[in-house]
Amino acid sequence: MGVDLRQIVAGILTITMFVMLGQMLHRDYSDAAQEKVEGDAHDIEFHGSKVAVEDGLVRASVGNKGLWMENSHDQLKPCWSISQSDETVSSKGYVTFSLTNGPEYHISQITDAVMVAKHLGATLVLPDIRGRKPGDEMNFEDIYDVDKLAKSLESVVKVVKTLPSHVSLRDIAIVKVPARVAEDYIKEHIDPIFKSKGNIRLTTYFPSVNLRKSSQDGEADPVSCLAMFGSLELQSGVSDLVESMVQRLKKSGGRFIAIDLRVEILEKKNCHETGAVGSKTCYNAQEIALFLRKLGFESDTTIYLTQPRWESSLNILKDIFPKTFTKEEIMPASKKSKYLELENSEYENVIDFYISSRSDVFVPAIPGLFYANTVGKRIALGKPQVLVPAEISGTSGLSTDYISPYISKKTHLAYSCFC
């Protein structure tokens, strides 16, 4: 029988990794946490943990919140308010649209639709929900709270459940809009079409999937803030399910980490190097395991993965952190036939997003809009504990070195809406 060279190499790599972990287990992490950072630096307060800023990077100097960076007592509050000029203007026209591609896109799509309807003075028609596969269609109320949406937006735009029967599909113009559509764009490109046709159907495209503030943003539009952070809530059945799964994770270890790690996406992105030292576009299970272990997370740490079903490539993560679960392991058996065993995966995407928003720490193994909008949701909830993976040289690192730039530099669009 021949010897498979790939198996030999894989065996050597696995043994090497466990030797590294054995060395880390004997290292005193508290010594590393108190090492001083050399060079010019000045101290700032980061949500209760004292850190130093050096050359634009956040590095720990003296931490009093520990590895989990417990929630700040200074939780941010909405700093937008709806003025009289923002209030509803009656109109005979309608704006229709669909929510597509998962909850991370829904937030942006509802925001753009509300902005367009508001500035046109149009009535917004409740959207349907369409999945990533043809035929994946759901009603808005299957996932979200209809009354919450209508009530939260009643001061700025009228919402109706269906398009009136007298409006023909031939009377509706299809209009593409960029995500984070601006008022000037609406006036120049959309208003003329609306005046001509009387009704429009929006489709949002995404020139970029980051949600960083820009110098062009200026002050946040209160209508945009309201739509993005105050309009979408889960309907009670889905909300109760998410809550039960969060509580089950917490019972396993008191606190838990949510990791957005989906094998199918990792394989598509191929984890190319970005050029920066120790930085990649995405990280596999073994790399995430080493990252967390080097930061000092113990082997009994509870972890939730967004991966739909367990795959053998995740075994290394479970070997190091035995309390690692996917949704199928923590969902009540009575709920699986509805939320897991259907062809439609929208329920699963929603569960992943809202558990990731509620976790004690969130780690995005892959970049994209899921990461960006999860961070926004966490900022709104007062949960700034987001760690961006990296290859840590040596045997240990400090969690404060790996806080998402969205958080550490307050570049996320959410910081325009919360203060």
Short mmCIF file of C-alpha atoms in Angstrom, two decimals:
data_model
loop_
_atom_site.label_atom_id
_atom_site.label_comp_id
_atom_site.label_asym_id
_atom_site.label_seq_id
_atom_site.Cartn_x
_atom_site.Cartn_y
_atom_site.Cartn_z
CA MET A 1 0.00 0.00 0.00
CA GLY A 2 1.41 3.40 -0.98
CA VAL A 3 1.82 6.24 1.48
CA ASP A 4 -0.22 9.41 0.84
CA LEU A 5 2.26 12.30 1.14
CA ARG A 6 -0.60 14.75 1.83
CA GLN A 7 -1.64 12.74 4.90
CA ILE A 8 1.93 12.80 6.23
CA VAL A 9 2.16 16.58 5.77
CA ALA A 10 -1.22 17.10 7.39
CA GLY A 11 -0.17 14.93 10.34
CA ILE A 12 3.04 16.91 10.83
CA LEU A 13 1.13 20.22 10.73
CA THR A 14 -1.41 18.99 13.28
CA ILE A 15 1.31 17.78 15.67
CA THR A 16 3.16 21.10 15.29
CA MET A 17 0.02 23.07 16.09
CA PHE A 18 -0.67 21.08 19.25
CA VAL A 19 2.94 21.58 20.38
CA MET A 20 2.40 25.35 19.98
CA LEU A 21 -0.82 25.14 21.98
CA GLY A 22 0.93 23.19 24.70
CA GLN A 23 3.51 25.96 24.99
CA MET A 24 0.77 28.59 25.20
CA LEU A 25 -1.05 26.73 27.96
CA HIS A 26 2.03 27.14 30.16
CA ARG A 27 2.52 30.80 29.43
CA ASP A 28 1.43 33.35 31.97
CA TYR A 29 -0.98 35.57 30.02
CA SER A 30 -1.22 38.11 32.81
CA ASP A 31 2.44 39.05 32.26
CA ALA A 32 1.76 39.81 28.62
CA ALA A 33 -1.22 41.95 29.50
CA GLN A 34 0.94 44.30 31.54
CA GLU A 35 3.79 44.81 29.08
CA LYS A 36 4.34 48.48 28.30
CA VAL A 37 4.14 49.77 24.77
CA GLU A 38 7.27 51.62 23.73
CA GLY A 39 7.33 54.90 21.81
CA ASP A 40 5.18 58.00 21.91
CA ALA A 41 1.67 57.17 22.95
CA HIS A 42 -1.20 58.78 24.80
CA ASP A 43 -3.87 57.08 26.86
CA ILE A 44 -7.54 57.16 25.95
CA GLU A 45 -10.61 55.46 27.36
CA PHE A 46 -12.09 52.79 25.12
CA HIS A 47 -15.48 51.75 26.51
CA GLY A 48 -14.06 51.45 30.00
CA SER A 49 -10.76 49.76 29.07
CA LYS A 50 -7.70 51.97 29.09
CA VAL A 51 -5.74 51.64 25.88
CA ALA A 52 -2.87 53.47 24.21
CA VAL A 53 -2.91 54.95 20.73
CA GLU A 54 0.39 54.69 18.88
CA ASP A 55 0.75 55.38 15.18
CA GLY A 56 -3.00 55.08 14.78
CA LEU A 57 -3.13 51.58 16.28
CA VAL A 58 -4.97 50.59 19.44
CA ARG A 59 -2.81 48.75 21.96
CA ALA A 60 -3.58 47.75 25.53
CA SER A 61 -1.81 49.51 28.36
CA VAL A 62 -3.90 48.75 31.45
CA GLY A 63 -7.14 46.85 31.04
CA ASN A 64 -9.79 46.64 33.71
CA LYS A 65 -12.45 44.84 31.69
CA GLY A 66 -10.59 41.59 31.01
CA LEU A 67 -10.46 39.38 27.96
CA TRP A 68 -14.20 39.59 27.30
CA MET A 69 -14.24 43.42 27.41
CA GLU A 70 -17.54 43.54 29.29
CA ASN A 71 -20.23 45.92 28.10
CA SER A 72 -19.63 49.59 28.73
CA HIS A 73 -21.87 51.32 31.24
CA ASP A 74 -21.81 54.35 28.94
CA GLN A 75 -24.15 52.82 26.36
CA LEU A 76 -24.71 55.03 23.37
CA LYS A 77 -28.13 56.53 22.76
CA PRO A 78 -29.86 57.56 19.52
CA CYS A 79 -28.90 61.12 18.65
CA TRP A 80 -31.35 61.63 15.82
CA SER A 81 -34.72 63.33 16.04
CA ILE A 82 -37.46 63.71 13.46
CA SER A 83 -38.20 67.37 12.73
CA GLN A 84 -41.40 68.80 11.31
CA SER A 85 -39.80 68.96 7.86
CA ASP A 86 -39.28 65.19 8.02
CA GLU A 87 -42.94 64.43 8.60
CA THR A 88 -45.12 62.52 6.14
CA VAL A 89 -46.31 64.22 2.97
CA SER A 90 -49.33 62.65 1.26
CA SER A 91 -48.88 61.28 -2.24
CA LYS A 92 -50.69 59.26 -4.87
CA GLY A 93 -47.58 57.36 -5.91
CA TYR A 94 -46.10 54.14 -4.56
CA VAL A 95 -42.61 52.72 -3.95
CA THR A 96 -42.30 48.92 -4.02
CA PHE A 97 -39.25 46.73 -3.36
CA SER A 98 -38.15 43.32 -2.07
CA LEU A 99 -35.80 42.31 0.73
CA THR A 100 -33.16 39.98 -0.71
CA ASN A 101 -29.96 38.07 0.11
CA GLY A 102 -30.30 37.90 3.89
CA PRO A 103 -30.71 40.22 6.88
CA GLU A 104 -27.39 41.98 6.37
CA TYR A 105 -28.81 43.28 3.07
CA HIS A 106 -32.33 43.84 4.41
CA ILE A 107 -31.14 46.65 6.68
CA SER A 108 -29.61 48.59 3.79
CA GLN A 109 -32.55 47.88 1.47
CA ILE A 110 -35.20 49.08 3.92
CA THR A 111 -33.14 52.20 4.62
CA ASP A 112 -32.82 53.11 0.94
CA ALA A 113 -36.52 52.45 0.27
CA VAL A 114 -37.59 54.65 3.17
CA MET A 115 -35.23 57.43 2.07
CA VAL A 116 -36.55 57.34 -1.50
CA ALA A 117 -40.23 57.20 -0.48
CA LYS A 118 -39.72 60.03 2.00
CA HIS A 119 -38.01 62.38 -0.43
CA LEU A 120 -40.51 61.59 -3.20
CA GLY A 121 -43.47 61.96 -0.87
CA ALA A 122 -44.58 58.45 -1.90
CA THR A 123 -46.34 55.64 -0.05
CA LEU A 124 -44.13 52.64 0.81
CA VAL A 125 -45.52 49.18 0.05
CA LEU A 126 -44.55 46.43 2.51
CA PRO A 127 -41.85 44.32 0.84
CA ASP A 128 -41.78 40.58 0.35
CA ILE A 129 -38.64 38.59 1.19
CA ARG A 130 -36.69 36.69 -1.44
CA GLY A 131 -33.88 34.26 -0.74
CA ARG A 132 -30.72 33.55 -2.67
CA LYS A 133 -32.30 30.72 -4.66
CA PRO A 134 -35.06 31.12 -7.28
CA GLY A 135 -38.43 30.43 -5.70
CA ASP A 136 -37.31 31.32 -2.15
CA GLU A 137 -40.09 33.75 -1.31
CA MET A 138 -41.64 34.69 2.03
CA ASN A 139 -43.98 37.31 3.37
CA PHE A 140 -42.51 40.17 5.38
CA GLU A 141 -44.44 39.05 8.48
CA ASP A 142 -42.86 35.57 8.33
CA ILE A 143 -39.68 37.12 9.74
CA TYR A 144 -40.30 40.72 10.77
CA ASP A 145 -42.82 42.63 12.88
CA VAL A 146 -45.20 44.48 10.54
CA ASP A 147 -46.71 46.68 13.25
CA LYS A 148 -43.27 47.76 14.47
CA LEU A 149 -42.23 48.81 10.97
CA ALA A 150 -45.40 50.79 10.28
CA LYS A 151 -45.49 52.46 13.70
CA SER A 152 -41.80 53.40 13.73
CA LEU A 153 -42.08 55.03 10.31
CA GLU A 154 -45.53 56.61 10.64
CA SER A 155 -44.09 60.07 11.23
CA VAL A 156 -42.00 60.05 8.04
CA VAL A 157 -43.66 57.78 5.47
CA LYS A 158 -46.96 55.96 5.04
CA VAL A 159 -46.71 52.16 4.83
CA VAL A 160 -49.36 49.92 3.23
CA LYS A 161 -49.40 46.12 3.14
CA THR A 162 -50.23 45.68 -0.53
CA LEU A 163 -50.26 47.63 -3.75
CA PRO A 164 -53.81 48.82 -4.62
CA SER A 165 -55.55 46.70 -7.23
CA HIS A 166 -55.98 49.63 -9.60
CA VAL A 167 -52.21 50.02 -9.99
CA SER A 168 -51.02 47.97 -12.97
CA LEU A 169 -47.52 46.49 -13.14
CA ARG A 170 -47.18 48.38 -16.44
CA ASP A 171 -47.44 51.59 -14.45
CA ILE A 172 -44.38 50.76 -12.33
CA ALA A 173 -40.89 51.76 -13.43
CA ILE A 174 -37.95 49.67 -12.22
CA VAL A 175 -35.20 51.88 -10.77
CA LYS A 176 -31.76 50.80 -9.55
CA VAL A 177 -30.33 52.77 -6.64
CA PRO A 178 -26.92 52.57 -4.96
CA ALA A 179 -26.82 51.56 -1.31
CA ARG A 180 -26.76 54.58 1.04
CA VAL A 181 -28.57 56.59 -1.63
CA ALA A 182 -28.28 60.36 -1.08
CA GLU A 183 -30.95 63.03 -1.41
CA ASP A 184 -29.14 64.67 -4.34
CA TYR A 185 -29.14 61.35 -6.21
CA ILE A 186 -32.86 60.92 -5.58
CA LYS A 187 -33.64 64.39 -6.89
CA GLU A 188 -31.50 64.00 -10.00
CA HIS A 189 -32.08 60.40 -11.04
CA ILE A 190 -35.26 59.09 -9.40
CA ASP A 191 -37.64 62.04 -9.05
CA PRO A 192 -38.02 62.58 -12.83
CA ILE A 193 -38.94 58.90 -13.35
CA PHE A 194 -41.40 58.97 -10.46
CA LYS A 195 -43.10 62.08 -11.82
CA SER A 196 -43.36 60.46 -15.22
CA LYS A 197 -44.60 56.99 -14.18
CA GLY A 198 -46.20 57.72 -10.81
CA ASN A 199 -44.94 54.48 -9.23
CA ILE A 200 -41.52 52.83 -9.00
CA ARG A 201 -39.95 49.53 -7.96
CA LEU A 202 -36.52 49.82 -6.33
CA THR A 203 -33.62 47.43 -6.59
CA THR A 204 -30.55 48.28 -4.52
CA TYR A 205 -27.04 47.56 -5.74
CA PHE A 206 -23.93 47.72 -3.58
CA PRO A 207 -20.92 49.58 -5.01
CA SER A 208 -19.20 48.81 -1.69
CA VAL A 209 -19.98 46.53 1.25
CA ASN A 210 -18.29 48.68 3.89
CA LEU A 211 -20.27 50.97 6.16
CA ARG A 212 -17.58 53.48 7.03
CA LYS A 213 -18.45 57.09 7.54
CA SER A 214 -17.09 59.37 4.86
CA SER A 215 -16.32 63.06 4.73
CA GLN A 216 -19.22 63.45 2.28
CA ASP A 217 -21.71 62.03 4.77
CA GLY A 218 -21.78 65.15 6.95
CA GLU A 219 -24.45 65.01 9.64
CA ALA A 220 -26.52 61.84 9.68
CA ASP A 221 -29.94 62.02 8.06
CA PRO A 222 -32.44 61.33 10.88
CA VAL A 223 -34.76 59.46 8.50
CA SER A 224 -31.88 57.19 7.46
CA CYS A 225 -30.94 56.54 11.10
CA LEU A 226 -34.54 55.74 12.00
CA ALA A 227 -34.93 53.33 9.08
CA MET A 228 -31.59 51.60 9.65
CA PHE A 229 -31.77 51.17 13.43
CA GLY A 230 -35.38 51.70 14.45
CA SER A 231 -37.67 49.99 11.96
CA LEU A 232 -36.82 46.28 11.63
CA GLU A 233 -37.59 43.91 14.50
CA LEU A 234 -38.15 40.17 14.44
CA GLN A 235 -41.69 38.91 14.77
CA SER A 236 -42.36 37.23 18.11
CA GLY A 237 -41.96 33.61 16.98
CA VAL A 238 -38.50 34.15 15.46
CA SER A 239 -37.45 36.51 18.27
CA ASP A 240 -38.39 33.93 20.92
CA LEU A 241 -36.42 31.25 19.07
CA VAL A 242 -33.29 33.42 18.88
CA GLU A 243 -33.63 34.26 22.57
CA SER A 244 -33.93 30.57 23.52
CA MET A 245 -30.79 29.73 21.51
CA VAL A 246 -28.84 32.62 23.06
CA GLN A 247 -29.84 31.47 26.54
CA ARG A 248 -28.81 27.90 25.78
CA LEU A 249 -25.38 29.12 24.67
CA LYS A 250 -25.04 31.20 27.83
CA LYS A 251 -26.00 28.23 30.03
CA SER A 252 -23.15 26.29 28.46
CA GLY A 253 -20.53 28.76 29.64
CA GLY A 254 -22.04 32.02 30.87
CA ARG A 255 -20.67 33.92 27.88
CA PHE A 256 -20.10 32.96 24.27
CA ILE A 257 -18.31 33.98 21.09
CA ALA A 258 -20.15 34.09 17.75
CA ILE A 259 -17.96 33.45 14.71
CA ASP A 260 -19.14 34.16 11.19
CA LEU A 261 -17.42 31.23 9.50
CA ARG A 262 -19.05 29.59 6.50
CA VAL A 263 -17.01 26.97 4.67
CA GLU A 264 -18.69 27.54 1.30
CA ILE A 265 -17.76 31.22 1.31
CA LEU A 266 -14.22 30.53 2.52
CA GLU A 267 -13.70 28.20 -0.42
CA LYS A 268 -14.94 30.85 -2.87
CA LYS A 269 -12.74 33.60 -1.48
CA ASN A 270 -9.69 31.32 -1.25
CA CYS A 271 -8.27 33.39 1.60
CA HIS A 272 -5.86 35.44 -0.48
CA GLU A 273 -3.24 37.53 1.30
CA THR A 274 -4.00 41.27 1.38
CA GLY A 275 -0.39 42.37 1.41
CA ALA A 276 -0.32 43.60 5.00
CA VAL A 277 1.84 41.61 7.39
CA GLY A 278 -0.26 39.08 9.30
CA SER A 279 -3.43 40.09 7.46
CA LYS A 280 -5.68 38.04 5.18
CA THR A 281 -9.14 38.44 3.70
CA CYS A 282 -10.58 35.42 5.51
CA TYR A 283 -9.64 32.74 8.02
CA ASN A 284 -10.39 29.04 8.27
CA ALA A 285 -11.29 27.04 11.38
CA GLN A 286 -7.71 26.19 12.33
CA GLU A 287 -6.54 29.80 11.98
CA ILE A 288 -9.47 31.07 14.05
CA ALA A 289 -8.76 28.47 16.74
CA LEU A 290 -5.12 29.57 17.00
CA PHE A 291 -6.13 33.25 17.00
CA LEU A 292 -8.54 32.80 19.92
CA ARG A 293 -6.19 30.55 21.85
CA LYS A 294 -3.30 32.99 21.53
CA LEU A 295 -5.54 35.77 22.82
CA GLY A 296 -6.09 33.68 25.93
CA PHE A 297 -9.58 32.25 25.48
CA GLU A 298 -9.70 29.00 27.47
CA SER A 299 -10.63 25.63 26.03
CA ASP A 300 -14.01 25.68 27.82
CA THR A 301 -15.10 28.83 25.94
CA THR A 302 -18.51 28.45 24.27
CA ILE A 303 -18.54 29.21 20.54
CA TYR A 304 -21.40 29.60 18.05
CA LEU A 305 -20.66 29.16 14.32
CA THR A 306 -22.78 30.53 11.48
CA GLN A 307 -21.80 27.49 9.38
CA PRO A 308 -25.13 25.87 8.36
CA ARG A 309 -24.13 22.24 9.06
CA TRP A 310 -21.07 20.65 10.60
CA GLU A 311 -18.20 19.77 8.28
CA SER A 312 -15.02 17.81 8.93
CA SER A 313 -12.85 20.89 8.28
CA LEU A 314 -14.28 22.36 11.51
CA ASN A 315 -13.12 19.45 13.68
CA ILE A 316 -9.87 21.18 14.61
CA LEU A 317 -11.86 24.05 16.13
CA LYS A 318 -13.94 21.63 18.21
CA ASP A 319 -10.80 19.76 19.29
CA ILE A 320 -9.44 22.96 20.83
CA PHE A 321 -12.81 24.41 21.93
CA PRO A 322 -15.12 21.42 22.62
CA LYS A 323 -18.10 23.71 23.31
CA THR A 324 -18.39 24.75 19.67
CA PHE A 325 -21.90 24.56 18.20
CA THR A 326 -23.83 25.18 15.01
CA LYS A 327 -27.51 26.10 15.07
CA GLU A 328 -28.67 22.51 14.53
CA GLU A 329 -27.11 21.51 17.87
CA ILE A 330 -28.73 24.20 20.01
CA MET A 331 -32.10 24.70 18.33
CA PRO A 332 -35.07 23.10 20.16
CA ALA A 333 -36.08 19.86 18.41
CA SER A 334 -39.66 21.09 18.05
CA LYS A 335 -38.51 24.03 15.92
CA LYS A 336 -36.21 22.24 13.48
CA SER A 337 -38.89 21.16 11.02
CA LYS A 338 -39.86 24.79 10.40
CA TYR A 339 -36.55 26.62 10.71
CA LEU A 340 -33.91 24.09 9.58
CA GLU A 341 -35.42 21.40 7.38
CA LEU A 342 -37.03 23.60 4.72
CA GLU A 343 -35.37 24.39 1.41
CA ASN A 344 -35.63 28.09 2.26
CA SER A 345 -32.58 29.23 4.21
CA GLU A 346 -33.74 32.76 5.08
CA TYR A 347 -34.67 31.72 8.60
CA GLU A 348 -31.16 30.37 9.15
CA ASN A 349 -29.55 33.58 7.88
CA VAL A 350 -31.71 35.66 10.20
CA ILE A 351 -30.90 33.44 13.20
CA ASP A 352 -27.17 33.77 12.48
CA PHE A 353 -27.34 37.54 12.19
CA TYR A 354 -29.27 38.14 15.39
CA ILE A 355 -27.26 35.65 17.48
CA SER A 356 -24.05 37.28 16.21
CA SER A 357 -25.47 40.66 17.24
CA ARG A 358 -26.25 39.36 20.75
CA SER A 359 -23.06 37.41 21.49
CA ASP A 360 -20.56 38.55 24.12
CA VAL A 361 -17.82 38.69 21.45
CA PHE A 362 -18.18 38.62 17.66
CA VAL A 363 -15.41 37.39 15.35
CA PRO A 364 -15.85 37.77 11.56
CA ALA A 365 -13.79 35.10 9.79
CA ILE A 366 -14.85 36.57 6.46
CA PRO A 367 -15.35 40.22 5.40
CA GLY A 368 -18.48 41.65 3.85
CA LEU A 369 -21.84 43.17 4.64
CA PHE A 370 -22.70 40.56 7.30
CA TYR A 371 -19.69 41.78 9.28
CA ALA A 372 -20.44 45.48 8.65
CA ASN A 373 -24.13 45.38 9.57
CA THR A 374 -23.54 43.07 12.55
CA VAL A 375 -21.11 45.66 13.91
CA GLY A 376 -23.73 48.38 13.36
CA LYS A 377 -26.34 46.36 15.22
CA ARG A 378 -23.89 45.71 18.07
CA ILE A 379 -23.04 49.42 18.36
CA ALA A 380 -26.75 50.15 18.69
CA LEU A 381 -27.04 47.45 21.38
CA GLY A 382 -23.97 48.68 23.30
CA LYS A 383 -21.89 45.60 22.45
CA PRO A 384 -18.57 46.83 21.02
CA GLN A 385 -16.71 43.54 21.49
CA VAL A 386 -15.75 42.75 17.87
CA LEU A 387 -12.37 41.11 17.24
CA VAL A 388 -10.95 41.00 13.70
CA PRO A 389 -8.73 37.91 13.18
CA ALA A 390 -5.06 38.09 12.28
CA GLU A 391 -2.02 35.83 12.33
CA ILE A 392 -0.41 36.55 15.69
CA SER A 393 3.36 36.19 15.75
CA GLY A 394 4.62 34.55 18.92
CA THR A 395 2.59 32.60 21.41
CA SER A 396 0.19 35.23 22.72
CA GLY A 397 -1.55 38.50 21.93
CA LEU A 398 -3.87 41.07 23.50
CA SER A 399 -7.51 41.23 22.49
CA THR A 400 -7.44 45.05 22.48
CA ASP A 401 -4.95 44.91 19.60
CA TYR A 402 -7.57 43.27 17.38
CA ILE A 403 -10.69 45.35 18.00
CA SER A 404 -12.46 46.14 14.74
CA PRO A 405 -11.44 49.53 13.27
CA TYR A 406 -15.17 50.23 12.95
CA ILE A 407 -15.15 50.31 16.76
CA SER A 408 -11.66 51.45 17.77
CA LYS A 409 -11.63 54.37 15.32
CA LYS A 410 -15.42 54.92 15.42
CA THR A 411 -15.58 54.91 11.65
CA HIS A 412 -18.83 52.94 11.40
CA LEU A 413 -21.85 54.76 10.03
CA ALA A 414 -23.69 53.86 13.25
CA TYR A 415 -21.60 56.41 15.14
CA SER A 416 -23.39 59.10 13.11
CA CYS A 417 -26.68 57.91 14.60
CA PHE A 418 -25.62 57.06 18.18
CA CYS A 419 -23.68 59.25 20.59
#
